[in-house]
């Protein structure tokens, strides 16, 4: 008989975290007479950002976190964007700042990330916050990488120490910080990326993974029959295929081999937003 993997329910876990945050925000309001505030800065319009922006507002407002969206013209210069960020850095009512990606090509996102105050950098894109992860001292973690760790931590029977993990994808917002978070927990961690794929070595690495985390943005890149028997599979990918959202892992077949697997949608996505809200509350506390 084929055993189907248990689903790692990101929605339920996010609801639990947000319940705690709701209580946190209400006690902070009593203590400090104000609420944490999140400001999202959007330069120009991008349809891909709209869903995320809506979700930021909805989640913030449901938790009693103030939310404001600052829309800047697509032609805003890099120096004017830096000035706008600096104003938010100096505004004591603002707890967290996001500069919504993608931004227009004449602006360098990597330079911009250096101008967000590390204490308000709720996506952990500032080099200081990134660097703290190396030392295992980060107070604010990149949201999606943190969401993956939350999902792993939600498995009671899992002892991470000495486990073998494979992370597929080495982006600055997901794969790289996640690899460090896993290493900090003494997980033996391999990171694969496009060059691993190009030399045809991806199946060999994936087959060894007790914990597999895939963040590539390529629909069904990881085939179900590559999955190690009993593996824990976290699928970060979001891909639109024929009007449906699918992940980077061939879900139906992977579910037959894994012990735990995240659905897409409903896995990492809802938790990422919960982690963002957690970071706003954490940033507020750090600023007191
Ligand atoms: P990215 O485009 O910055 O990086 C993609 C990574 O995948 C790179 O490291 C690249 O080398 C690797 N890659 C691409 N093709 C490959 C192949 N054939 N074999 C092996 N590696 C390959 O992506 P990102 O920003 O990290 O996002 C990855 C995916 O995760 C996207 O689908 C994105 O939408 C999704 N995402 C989801 C959430 C969430 O909350 N669920 C958050 C962030 C990103």
PDB file of C-alpha atoms in Angstrom, residues 60-237:
ATOM      1  CA  UNK A  60      -1.402  43.804   9.138  1.00  0.00           C
ATOM      2  CA  UNK A  61      -4.865  45.254   9.663  1.00  0.00           C
ATOM      3  CA  UNK A  62      -6.200  41.974  11.068  1.00  0.00           C
ATOM      4  CA  UNK A  63      -3.445  42.073  13.702  1.00  0.00           C
ATOM      5  CA  UNK A  64      -3.866  45.738  14.643  1.00  0.00           C
ATOM      6  CA  UNK A  65      -0.624  46.687  12.871  1.00  0.00           C
ATOM      7  CA  UNK A  66      -0.893  50.015  11.065  1.00  0.00           C
ATOM      8  CA  UNK A  67      -0.222  49.737   7.353  1.00  0.00           C
ATOM      9  CA  UNK A  68       0.577  52.276   4.728  1.00  0.00           C
ATOM     10  CA  UNK A  69       1.583  51.935   1.086  1.00  0.00           C
ATOM     11  CA  UNK A  70       3.790  54.685  -0.350  1.00  0.00           C
ATOM     12  CA  UNK A  71       3.536  54.659  -4.107  1.00  0.00           C
ATOM     13  CA  UNK A  72       6.351  56.415  -5.929  1.00  0.00           C
ATOM     14  CA  UNK A  73       6.405  57.219  -9.605  1.00  0.00           C
ATOM     15  CA  UNK A  74       8.159  54.676 -11.852  1.00  0.00           C
ATOM     16  CA  UNK A  75      10.617  57.418 -12.865  1.00  0.00           C
ATOM     17  CA  UNK A  76      11.694  58.111  -9.260  1.00  0.00           C
ATOM     18  CA  UNK A  77      15.490  58.322  -9.189  1.00  0.00           C
ATOM     19  CA  UNK A  78      17.602  56.101  -6.963  1.00  0.00           C
ATOM     20  CA  UNK A  79      18.636  59.089  -4.851  1.00  0.00           C
ATOM     21  CA  UNK A  80      15.020  60.193  -4.375  1.00  0.00           C
ATOM     22  CA  UNK A  81      14.085  56.673  -3.295  1.00  0.00           C
ATOM     23  CA  UNK A  82      16.960  56.738  -0.795  1.00  0.00           C
ATOM     24  CA  UNK A  83      15.647  60.076   0.516  1.00  0.00           C
ATOM     25  CA  UNK A  84      12.154  58.586   0.921  1.00  0.00           C
ATOM     26  CA  UNK A  85      13.617  55.620   2.834  1.00  0.00           C
ATOM     27  CA  UNK A  86      15.659  57.932   5.023  1.00  0.00           C
ATOM     28  CA  UNK A  87      12.527  59.862   5.949  1.00  0.00           C
ATOM     29  CA  UNK A  88      10.882  56.609   7.033  1.00  0.00           C
ATOM     30  CA  UNK A  89      14.039  55.603   8.954  1.00  0.00           C
ATOM     31  CA  UNK A  90      13.790  58.849  10.935  1.00  0.00           C
ATOM     32  CA  UNK A  91      10.021  58.645  11.499  1.00  0.00           C
ATOM     33  CA  UNK A  92       9.593  57.184  14.996  1.00  0.00           C
ATOM     34  CA  UNK A  93       6.041  56.035  14.219  1.00  0.00           C
ATOM     35  CA  UNK A  94       7.330  53.643  11.524  1.00  0.00           C
ATOM     36  CA  UNK A  95       8.438  50.225  12.824  1.00  0.00           C
ATOM     37  CA  UNK A  96       9.084  48.333   9.601  1.00  0.00           C
ATOM     38  CA  UNK A  97       9.961  49.211   6.009  1.00  0.00           C
ATOM     39  CA  UNK A  98       9.640  47.116   2.870  1.00  0.00           C
ATOM     40  CA  UNK A  99      10.855  48.236  -0.521  1.00  0.00           C
ATOM     41  CA  UNK A 100       8.652  46.194  -2.797  1.00  0.00           C
ATOM     42  CA  UNK A 101      10.491  44.170  -5.451  1.00  0.00           C
ATOM     43  CA  UNK A 102      10.740  44.233  -8.418  1.00  0.00           C
ATOM     44  CA  UNK A 103      11.795  47.848  -8.757  1.00  0.00           C
ATOM     45  CA  UNK A 104      12.486  49.653 -12.057  1.00  0.00           C
ATOM     46  CA  UNK A 105      15.784  48.742 -13.702  1.00  0.00           C
ATOM     47  CA  UNK A 106      17.434  52.134 -13.227  1.00  0.00           C
ATOM     48  CA  UNK A 107      17.467  51.455  -9.465  1.00  0.00           C
ATOM     49  CA  UNK A 108      19.867  48.960  -7.886  1.00  0.00           C
ATOM     50  CA  UNK A 109      17.978  46.927  -5.273  1.00  0.00           C
ATOM     51  CA  UNK A 110      21.204  45.814  -3.597  1.00  0.00           C
ATOM     52  CA  UNK A 111      22.242  49.425  -3.010  1.00  0.00           C
ATOM     53  CA  UNK A 112      18.760  50.319  -1.769  1.00  0.00           C
ATOM     54  CA  UNK A 113      18.805  47.518   0.820  1.00  0.00           C
ATOM     55  CA  UNK A 114      21.800  49.204   2.489  1.00  0.00           C
ATOM     56  CA  UNK A 115      19.768  52.331   3.192  1.00  0.00           C
ATOM     57  CA  UNK A 116      16.961  50.707   5.178  1.00  0.00           C
ATOM     58  CA  UNK A 117      17.712  51.055   8.872  1.00  0.00           C
ATOM     59  CA  UNK A 118      18.691  47.547  10.090  1.00  0.00           C
ATOM     60  CA  UNK A 119      16.259  48.036  12.992  1.00  0.00           C
ATOM     61  CA  UNK A 120      13.386  48.589  10.538  1.00  0.00           C
ATOM     62  CA  UNK A 121      14.519  46.083   7.926  1.00  0.00           C
ATOM     63  CA  UNK A 122      11.689  43.574   8.368  1.00  0.00           C
ATOM     64  CA  UNK A 123      12.669  41.539   5.293  1.00  0.00           C
ATOM     65  CA  UNK A 124      16.253  41.213   6.544  1.00  0.00           C
ATOM     66  CA  UNK A 125      17.776  42.456   3.300  1.00  0.00           C
ATOM     67  CA  UNK A 126      20.308  44.823   4.886  1.00  0.00           C
ATOM     68  CA  UNK A 127      23.833  43.317   4.863  1.00  0.00           C
ATOM     69  CA  UNK A 128      24.000  43.714   8.655  1.00  0.00           C
ATOM     70  CA  UNK A 129      20.910  41.563   9.181  1.00  0.00           C
ATOM     71  CA  UNK A 130      22.140  39.061   6.579  1.00  0.00           C
ATOM     72  CA  UNK A 131      25.501  38.936   8.327  1.00  0.00           C
ATOM     73  CA  UNK A 132      23.977  38.281  11.749  1.00  0.00           C
ATOM     74  CA  UNK A 133      22.581  35.019  10.355  1.00  0.00           C
ATOM     75  CA  UNK A 134      26.156  33.771   9.870  1.00  0.00           C
ATOM     76  CA  UNK A 135      26.742  34.286  13.579  1.00  0.00           C
ATOM     77  CA  UNK A 136      23.382  32.742  14.539  1.00  0.00           C
ATOM     78  CA  UNK A 137      22.476  36.032  16.221  1.00  0.00           C
ATOM     79  CA  UNK A 138      19.871  37.470  13.849  1.00  0.00           C
ATOM     80  CA  UNK A 139      16.788  38.955  15.535  1.00  0.00           C
ATOM     81  CA  UNK A 140      15.053  39.558  12.204  1.00  0.00           C
ATOM     82  CA  UNK A 141      15.142  36.730   9.665  1.00  0.00           C
ATOM     83  CA  UNK A 142      14.317  36.693   5.941  1.00  0.00           C
ATOM     84  CA  UNK A 143      10.620  35.793   5.939  1.00  0.00           C
ATOM     85  CA  UNK A 144      10.539  32.834   3.543  1.00  0.00           C
ATOM     86  CA  UNK A 145      13.645  31.178   4.960  1.00  0.00           C
ATOM     87  CA  UNK A 146      12.175  31.646   8.447  1.00  0.00           C
ATOM     88  CA  UNK A 147       8.880  30.172   7.226  1.00  0.00           C
ATOM     89  CA  UNK A 148      10.698  27.022   6.057  1.00  0.00           C
ATOM     90  CA  UNK A 149      12.345  26.671   9.474  1.00  0.00           C
ATOM     91  CA  UNK A 150       8.960  27.106  11.214  1.00  0.00           C
ATOM     92  CA  UNK A 151       7.529  24.301   9.094  1.00  0.00           C
ATOM     93  CA  UNK A 152      10.407  22.009  10.066  1.00  0.00           C
ATOM     94  CA  UNK A 153      10.075  22.991  13.720  1.00  0.00           C
ATOM     95  CA  UNK A 154       6.374  22.125  13.612  1.00  0.00           C
ATOM     96  CA  UNK A 155       7.238  18.435  13.138  1.00  0.00           C
ATOM     97  CA  UNK A 156       7.425  17.191  16.728  1.00  0.00           C
ATOM     98  CA  UNK A 157       9.247  13.997  15.912  1.00  0.00           C
ATOM     99  CA  UNK A 158      12.008  15.746  13.944  1.00  0.00           C
ATOM    100  CA  UNK A 159      15.464  16.221  15.455  1.00  0.00           C
ATOM    101  CA  UNK A 160      17.381  18.387  12.983  1.00  0.00           C
ATOM    102  CA  UNK A 161      20.809  17.629  14.462  1.00  0.00           C
ATOM    103  CA  UNK A 162      22.937  15.764  11.895  1.00  0.00           C
ATOM    104  CA  UNK A 163      20.157  15.412   9.323  1.00  0.00           C
ATOM    105  CA  UNK A 164      21.022  15.695   5.608  1.00  0.00           C
ATOM    106  CA  UNK A 165      19.293  18.544   3.827  1.00  0.00           C
ATOM    107  CA  UNK A 166      19.373  19.627   0.220  1.00  0.00           C
ATOM    108  CA  UNK A 167      18.300  23.148  -0.669  1.00  0.00           C
ATOM    109  CA  UNK A 168      17.581  23.641  -4.368  1.00  0.00           C
ATOM    110  CA  UNK A 169      17.898  27.331  -5.243  1.00  0.00           C
ATOM    111  CA  UNK A 170      20.524  29.771  -3.960  1.00  0.00           C
ATOM    112  CA  UNK A 171      18.773  33.139  -4.102  1.00  0.00           C
ATOM    113  CA  UNK A 172      19.665  35.841  -1.607  1.00  0.00           C
ATOM    114  CA  UNK A 173      16.163  35.908  -0.147  1.00  0.00           C
ATOM    115  CA  UNK A 174      15.528  32.165   0.206  1.00  0.00           C
ATOM    116  CA  UNK A 175      18.205  29.566  -0.575  1.00  0.00           C
ATOM    117  CA  UNK A 176      21.343  31.209   0.838  1.00  0.00           C
ATOM    118  CA  UNK A 177      19.912  32.413   4.175  1.00  0.00           C
ATOM    119  CA  UNK A 178      18.026  29.140   4.579  1.00  0.00           C
ATOM    120  CA  UNK A 179      21.243  27.146   4.146  1.00  0.00           C
ATOM    121  CA  UNK A 180      22.796  29.185   6.971  1.00  0.00           C
ATOM    122  CA  UNK A 181      19.774  28.696   9.236  1.00  0.00           C
ATOM    123  CA  UNK A 182      20.006  24.947   8.662  1.00  0.00           C
ATOM    124  CA  UNK A 183      23.759  24.949   9.336  1.00  0.00           C
ATOM    125  CA  UNK A 184      23.137  26.835  12.573  1.00  0.00           C
ATOM    126  CA  UNK A 185      21.003  23.819  13.608  1.00  0.00           C
ATOM    127  CA  UNK A 186      23.813  21.384  12.700  1.00  0.00           C
ATOM    128  CA  UNK A 187      22.017  20.119   9.632  1.00  0.00           C
ATOM    129  CA  UNK A 188      24.432  18.810   6.961  1.00  0.00           C
ATOM    130  CA  UNK A 189      23.402  21.097   4.146  1.00  0.00           C
ATOM    131  CA  UNK A 190      23.976  20.936   0.394  1.00  0.00           C
ATOM    132  CA  UNK A 191      22.900  23.820  -1.824  1.00  0.00           C
ATOM    133  CA  UNK A 192      22.066  23.122  -5.478  1.00  0.00           C
ATOM    134  CA  UNK A 193      21.427  25.727  -8.151  1.00  0.00           C
ATOM    135  CA  UNK A 194      21.191  26.265 -11.873  1.00  0.00           C
ATOM    136  CA  UNK A 195      24.692  24.893 -12.531  1.00  0.00           C
ATOM    137  CA  UNK A 196      23.799  21.695 -10.636  1.00  0.00           C
ATOM    138  CA  UNK A 197      20.771  21.395 -12.906  1.00  0.00           C
ATOM    139  CA  UNK A 198      22.740  22.126 -16.052  1.00  0.00           C
ATOM    140  CA  UNK A 199      25.210  19.312 -15.445  1.00  0.00           C
ATOM    141  CA  UNK A 200      22.325  16.917 -14.819  1.00  0.00           C
ATOM    142  CA  UNK A 201      23.316  16.275 -11.209  1.00  0.00           C
ATOM    143  CA  UNK A 202      20.111  17.451  -9.521  1.00  0.00           C
ATOM    144  CA  UNK A 203      18.454  13.991  -9.214  1.00  0.00           C
ATOM    145  CA  UNK A 204      21.547  12.551  -7.491  1.00  0.00           C
ATOM    146  CA  UNK A 205      21.556  15.285  -4.844  1.00  0.00           C
ATOM    147  CA  UNK A 206      17.789  15.252  -4.319  1.00  0.00           C
ATOM    148  CA  UNK A 207      17.799  11.463  -3.856  1.00  0.00           C
ATOM    149  CA  UNK A 208      20.055  11.835  -0.789  1.00  0.00           C
ATOM    150  CA  UNK A 209      17.949  14.470   0.943  1.00  0.00           C
ATOM    151  CA  UNK A 210      16.252  13.632   4.223  1.00  0.00           C
ATOM    152  CA  UNK A 211      15.042  17.214   4.152  1.00  0.00           C
ATOM    153  CA  UNK A 212      14.431  18.734   0.732  1.00  0.00           C
ATOM    154  CA  UNK A 213      13.647  22.399   0.252  1.00  0.00           C
ATOM    155  CA  UNK A 214      13.078  23.645  -3.278  1.00  0.00           C
ATOM    156  CA  UNK A 215      12.974  27.344  -4.206  1.00  0.00           C
ATOM    157  CA  UNK A 216      13.570  27.765  -7.933  1.00  0.00           C
ATOM    158  CA  UNK A 217      10.420  29.024  -9.594  1.00  0.00           C
ATOM    159  CA  UNK A 218      10.353  26.156 -12.135  1.00  0.00           C
ATOM    160  CA  UNK A 219       7.115  24.190 -12.210  1.00  0.00           C
ATOM    161  CA  UNK A 220       7.620  20.506 -11.348  1.00  0.00           C
ATOM    162  CA  UNK A 221      11.416  20.748 -11.669  1.00  0.00           C
ATOM    163  CA  UNK A 222      11.877  18.086  -9.004  1.00  0.00           C
ATOM    164  CA  UNK A 223      10.344  14.784 -10.053  1.00  0.00           C
ATOM    165  CA  UNK A 224       8.417  12.699  -7.571  1.00  0.00           C
ATOM    166  CA  UNK A 225      10.543   9.595  -8.112  1.00  0.00           C
ATOM    167  CA  UNK A 226      13.723  11.471  -7.072  1.00  0.00           C
ATOM    168  CA  UNK A 227      12.379  11.880  -3.542  1.00  0.00           C
ATOM    169  CA  UNK A 228      14.023   9.746  -0.860  1.00  0.00           C
ATOM    170  CA  UNK A 229      11.618   7.439   0.949  1.00  0.00           C
ATOM    171  CA  UNK A 230      10.392   9.235   4.095  1.00  0.00           C
ATOM    172  CA  UNK A 231      11.888  12.629   3.170  1.00  0.00           C
ATOM    173  CA  UNK A 232      10.455  15.912   4.395  1.00  0.00           C
ATOM    174  CA  UNK A 233       9.671  18.086   1.379  1.00  0.00           C
ATOM    175  CA  UNK A 234       9.178  21.833   1.523  1.00  0.00           C
ATOM    176  CA  UNK A 235       8.182  23.405  -1.771  1.00  0.00           C
ATOM    177  CA  UNK A 236       8.703  27.167  -1.871  1.00  0.00           C
ATOM    178  CA  UNK A 237       8.031  27.582  -5.591  1.00  0.00           C
TER     179      UNK A 237
END
